[in-house]
């Protein structure tokens, strides 16, 4: 929140004042030694899940308990606060709940006793909560306060989920064990298209952007970036990374698709670089060198793009068993700020 930061310890939740770093309050939340609970904060509310299957809502200013609710299983795998309620996902059985954040009462619940693993949830940019539990996909409209649809997808098990614009896309595996994508209309659940990947092909990244879906996949030594039409699944363009280029991360939210790669030259030297790909055509618009080392991550903050590069000299020292970094030696990581992003 604006006044406090919150630190989740194994058995308690601590509130730290932002102005001076002092302790504002602390509350005991559960027994140690079990799977770690989760906590989240928003203006006027802090919600924590303990190891006894309880959701506890607190006043962020004083730590006073507002309400508590016991769920069906001791481990709450995910909690997120949404404009239309508090979303909690549990796995035994697979259940997605939407709770009233003011009193903890349930306003929506979906469960699948045949599904295994933690349910998946994805919020679109409007009012809808999409979920996946095993082979079951569904959608709840928070503004309307009711379920829009629910359907079981034959020969498919979901592992990841995205929702934006008119579609919801689930990534999972088909009956042959190959990775696959399933695309549905977010408003009705109507099937738009399904696509099984090639044997041995794995999805690295996926993003929805209006009428387009962007994906990075890998098969053996080949890494491919693609644009697909989200309404049909038709491939618009495909770009393969060059030999010696290893995909590390991407940033798909700008006008260009920014791919972070580590390129290895004929001498074995590694160089981090950013490739800006035209979203409409797939053409490379710009290559931005980021210096020696391995690119580890990309993230956008405001108008700037930040790249984290791991120092290759550190890797050489570690290879020879030299522990730690001596004074005067280069740091292990460096952050590169890119202002004029494509």
PDB file of N, CA and C in Angstrom, residues 100-134:
ATOM      1  N   UNK A 100     -16.342 -12.063  -1.780  1.00  0.00           N
ATOM      2  CA  UNK A 100     -16.569 -10.652  -1.512  1.00  0.00           C
ATOM      3  C   UNK A 100     -15.446 -10.155  -0.604  1.00  0.00           C
ATOM      4  N   UNK A 101     -14.640  -9.181  -1.026  1.00  0.00           N
ATOM      5  CA  UNK A 101     -13.505  -8.763  -0.199  1.00  0.00           C
ATOM      6  C   UNK A 101     -13.906  -8.047   1.077  1.00  0.00           C
ATOM      7  N   UNK A 102     -15.170  -7.649   1.222  1.00  0.00           N
ATOM      8  CA  UNK A 102     -15.596  -6.926   2.414  1.00  0.00           C
ATOM      9  C   UNK A 102     -15.990  -7.844   3.556  1.00  0.00           C
ATOM     10  N   UNK A 103     -16.483  -9.067   3.223  1.00  0.00           N
ATOM     11  CA  UNK A 103     -16.896  -9.964   4.302  1.00  0.00           C
ATOM     12  C   UNK A 103     -16.474 -11.421   4.088  1.00  0.00           C
ATOM     13  N   UNK A 104     -15.854 -11.744   2.942  1.00  0.00           N
ATOM     14  CA  UNK A 104     -15.367 -13.098   2.716  1.00  0.00           C
ATOM     15  C   UNK A 104     -16.404 -14.085   2.234  1.00  0.00           C
ATOM     16  N   UNK A 105     -17.614 -13.644   1.961  1.00  0.00           N
ATOM     17  CA  UNK A 105     -18.627 -14.567   1.462  1.00  0.00           C
ATOM     18  C   UNK A 105     -18.335 -14.942   0.007  1.00  0.00           C
ATOM     19  N   UNK A 106     -18.713 -16.148  -0.374  1.00  0.00           N
ATOM     20  CA  UNK A 106     -18.465 -16.645  -1.729  1.00  0.00           C
ATOM     21  C   UNK A 106     -19.530 -16.113  -2.681  1.00  0.00           C
ATOM     22  N   UNK A 107     -19.085 -15.496  -3.774  1.00  0.00           N
ATOM     23  CA  UNK A 107     -20.020 -15.005  -4.794  1.00  0.00           C
ATOM     24  C   UNK A 107     -19.987 -15.875  -6.047  1.00  0.00           C
ATOM     25  N   UNK A 108     -18.921 -16.673  -6.204  1.00  0.00           N
ATOM     26  CA  UNK A 108     -18.843 -17.597  -7.341  1.00  0.00           C
ATOM     27  C   UNK A 108     -17.890 -18.728  -6.969  1.00  0.00           C
ATOM     28  N   UNK A 109     -18.225 -19.928  -7.419  1.00  0.00           N
ATOM     29  CA  UNK A 109     -17.352 -21.081  -7.169  1.00  0.00           C
ATOM     30  C   UNK A 109     -17.478 -22.064  -8.319  1.00  0.00           C
ATOM     31  N   UNK A 110     -16.332 -22.568  -8.787  1.00  0.00           N
ATOM     32  CA  UNK A 110     -16.295 -23.613  -9.812  1.00  0.00           C
ATOM     33  C   UNK A 110     -15.315 -24.681  -9.357  1.00  0.00           C
ATOM     34  N   UNK A 111     -15.691 -25.941  -9.498  1.00  0.00           N
ATOM     35  CA  UNK A 111     -14.835 -27.041  -9.052  1.00  0.00           C
ATOM     36  C   UNK A 111     -14.889 -28.174 -10.067  1.00  0.00           C
ATOM     37  N   UNK A 112     -13.816 -28.973 -10.076  1.00  0.00           N
ATOM     38  CA  UNK A 112     -13.750 -30.157 -10.927  1.00  0.00           C
ATOM     39  C   UNK A 112     -13.039 -31.243 -10.134  1.00  0.00           C
ATOM     40  N   UNK A 113     -13.777 -32.223  -9.641  1.00  0.00           N
ATOM     41  CA  UNK A 113     -13.200 -33.275  -8.795  1.00  0.00           C
ATOM     42  C   UNK A 113     -12.331 -34.246  -9.580  1.00  0.00           C
ATOM     43  N   UNK A 114     -12.416 -34.206 -10.899  1.00  0.00           N
ATOM     44  CA  UNK A 114     -11.602 -35.108 -11.709  1.00  0.00           C
ATOM     45  C   UNK A 114     -10.266 -34.483 -12.101  1.00  0.00           C
ATOM     46  N   UNK A 115     -10.128 -33.188 -11.928  1.00  0.00           N
ATOM     47  CA  UNK A 115      -8.890 -32.502 -12.324  1.00  0.00           C
ATOM     48  C   UNK A 115      -7.820 -32.685 -11.262  1.00  0.00           C
ATOM     49  N   UNK A 116      -6.573 -32.699 -11.705  1.00  0.00           N
ATOM     50  CA  UNK A 116      -5.436 -32.769 -10.798  1.00  0.00           C
ATOM     51  C   UNK A 116      -4.595 -31.508 -10.950  1.00  0.00           C
ATOM     52  N   UNK A 117      -3.910 -31.146  -9.881  1.00  0.00           N
ATOM     53  CA  UNK A 117      -3.061 -29.970  -9.938  1.00  0.00           C
ATOM     54  C   UNK A 117      -3.814 -28.700  -9.578  1.00  0.00           C
ATOM     55  N   UNK A 118      -3.084 -27.598  -9.585  1.00  0.00           N
ATOM     56  CA  UNK A 118      -3.631 -26.304  -9.196  1.00  0.00           C
ATOM     57  C   UNK A 118      -4.426 -25.688 -10.339  1.00  0.00           C
ATOM     58  N   UNK A 119      -5.608 -25.156 -10.091  1.00  0.00           N
ATOM     59  CA  UNK A 119      -6.358 -24.478 -11.150  1.00  0.00           C
ATOM     60  C   UNK A 119      -5.592 -23.272 -11.679  1.00  0.00           C
ATOM     61  N   UNK A 120      -5.847 -22.940 -12.940  1.00  0.00           N
ATOM     62  CA  UNK A 120      -5.243 -21.773 -13.580  1.00  0.00           C
ATOM     63  C   UNK A 120      -6.282 -20.673 -13.683  1.00  0.00           C
ATOM     64  N   UNK A 121      -5.872 -19.430 -13.489  1.00  0.00           N
ATOM     65  CA  UNK A 121      -6.785 -18.307 -13.639  1.00  0.00           C
ATOM     66  C   UNK A 121      -6.112 -17.227 -14.472  1.00  0.00           C
ATOM     67  N   UNK A 122      -6.909 -16.486 -15.233  1.00  0.00           N
ATOM     68  CA  UNK A 122      -6.416 -15.378 -16.049  1.00  0.00           C
ATOM     69  C   UNK A 122      -7.503 -14.323 -16.124  1.00  0.00           C
ATOM     70  N   UNK A 123      -7.133 -13.065 -15.900  1.00  0.00           N
ATOM     71  CA  UNK A 123      -8.059 -11.945 -15.983  1.00  0.00           C
ATOM     72  C   UNK A 123      -7.869 -11.241 -17.321  1.00  0.00           C
ATOM     73  N   UNK A 124      -8.979 -10.913 -17.984  1.00  0.00           N
ATOM     74  CA  UNK A 124      -8.847 -10.144 -19.205  1.00  0.00           C
ATOM     75  C   UNK A 124      -8.827  -8.656 -18.853  1.00  0.00           C
ATOM     76  N   UNK A 125      -8.762  -7.797 -19.846  1.00  0.00           N
ATOM     77  CA  UNK A 125      -8.645  -6.361 -19.596  1.00  0.00           C
ATOM     78  C   UNK A 125      -9.996  -5.725 -19.303  1.00  0.00           C
ATOM     79  N   UNK A 126     -11.056  -6.519 -19.238  1.00  0.00           N
ATOM     80  CA  UNK A 126     -12.384  -5.978 -18.968  1.00  0.00           C
ATOM     81  C   UNK A 126     -12.882  -6.480 -17.613  1.00  0.00           C
ATOM     82  N   UNK A 127     -13.876  -7.349 -17.626  1.00  0.00           N
ATOM     83  CA  UNK A 127     -14.524  -7.738 -16.363  1.00  0.00           C
ATOM     84  C   UNK A 127     -14.528  -9.243 -16.138  1.00  0.00           C
ATOM     85  N   UNK A 128     -13.754  -9.994 -16.922  1.00  0.00           N
ATOM     86  CA  UNK A 128     -13.939 -11.441 -16.928  1.00  0.00           C
ATOM     87  C   UNK A 128     -12.755 -12.198 -16.342  1.00  0.00           C
ATOM     88  N   UNK A 129     -13.104 -13.247 -15.611  1.00  0.00           N
ATOM     89  CA  UNK A 129     -12.148 -14.164 -15.015  1.00  0.00           C
ATOM     90  C   UNK A 129     -12.269 -15.498 -15.736  1.00  0.00           C
ATOM     91  N   UNK A 130     -11.192 -15.921 -16.399  1.00  0.00           N
ATOM     92  CA  UNK A 130     -11.164 -17.228 -17.058  1.00  0.00           C
ATOM     93  C   UNK A 130     -10.402 -18.207 -16.187  1.00  0.00           C
ATOM     94  N   UNK A 131     -10.767 -19.468 -16.250  1.00  0.00           N
ATOM     95  CA  UNK A 131     -10.103 -20.475 -15.428  1.00  0.00           C
ATOM     96  C   UNK A 131      -9.970 -21.777 -16.216  1.00  0.00           C
ATOM     97  N   UNK A 132      -9.017 -22.600 -15.777  1.00  0.00           N
ATOM     98  CA  UNK A 132      -8.813 -23.923 -16.354  1.00  0.00           C
ATOM     99  C   UNK A 132      -8.495 -24.893 -15.231  1.00  0.00           C
ATOM    100  N   UNK A 133      -9.141 -26.056 -15.268  1.00  0.00           N
ATOM    101  CA  UNK A 133      -8.904 -27.118 -14.296  1.00  0.00           C
ATOM    102  C   UNK A 133      -8.832 -28.431 -15.058  1.00  0.00           C
ATOM    103  N   UNK A 134      -7.624 -28.925 -15.300  1.00  0.00           N
ATOM    104  CA  UNK A 134      -7.491 -30.128 -16.106  1.00  0.00           C
ATOM    105  C   UNK A 134      -7.996 -29.893 -17.516  1.00  0.00           C
TER     106      UNK A 134
END
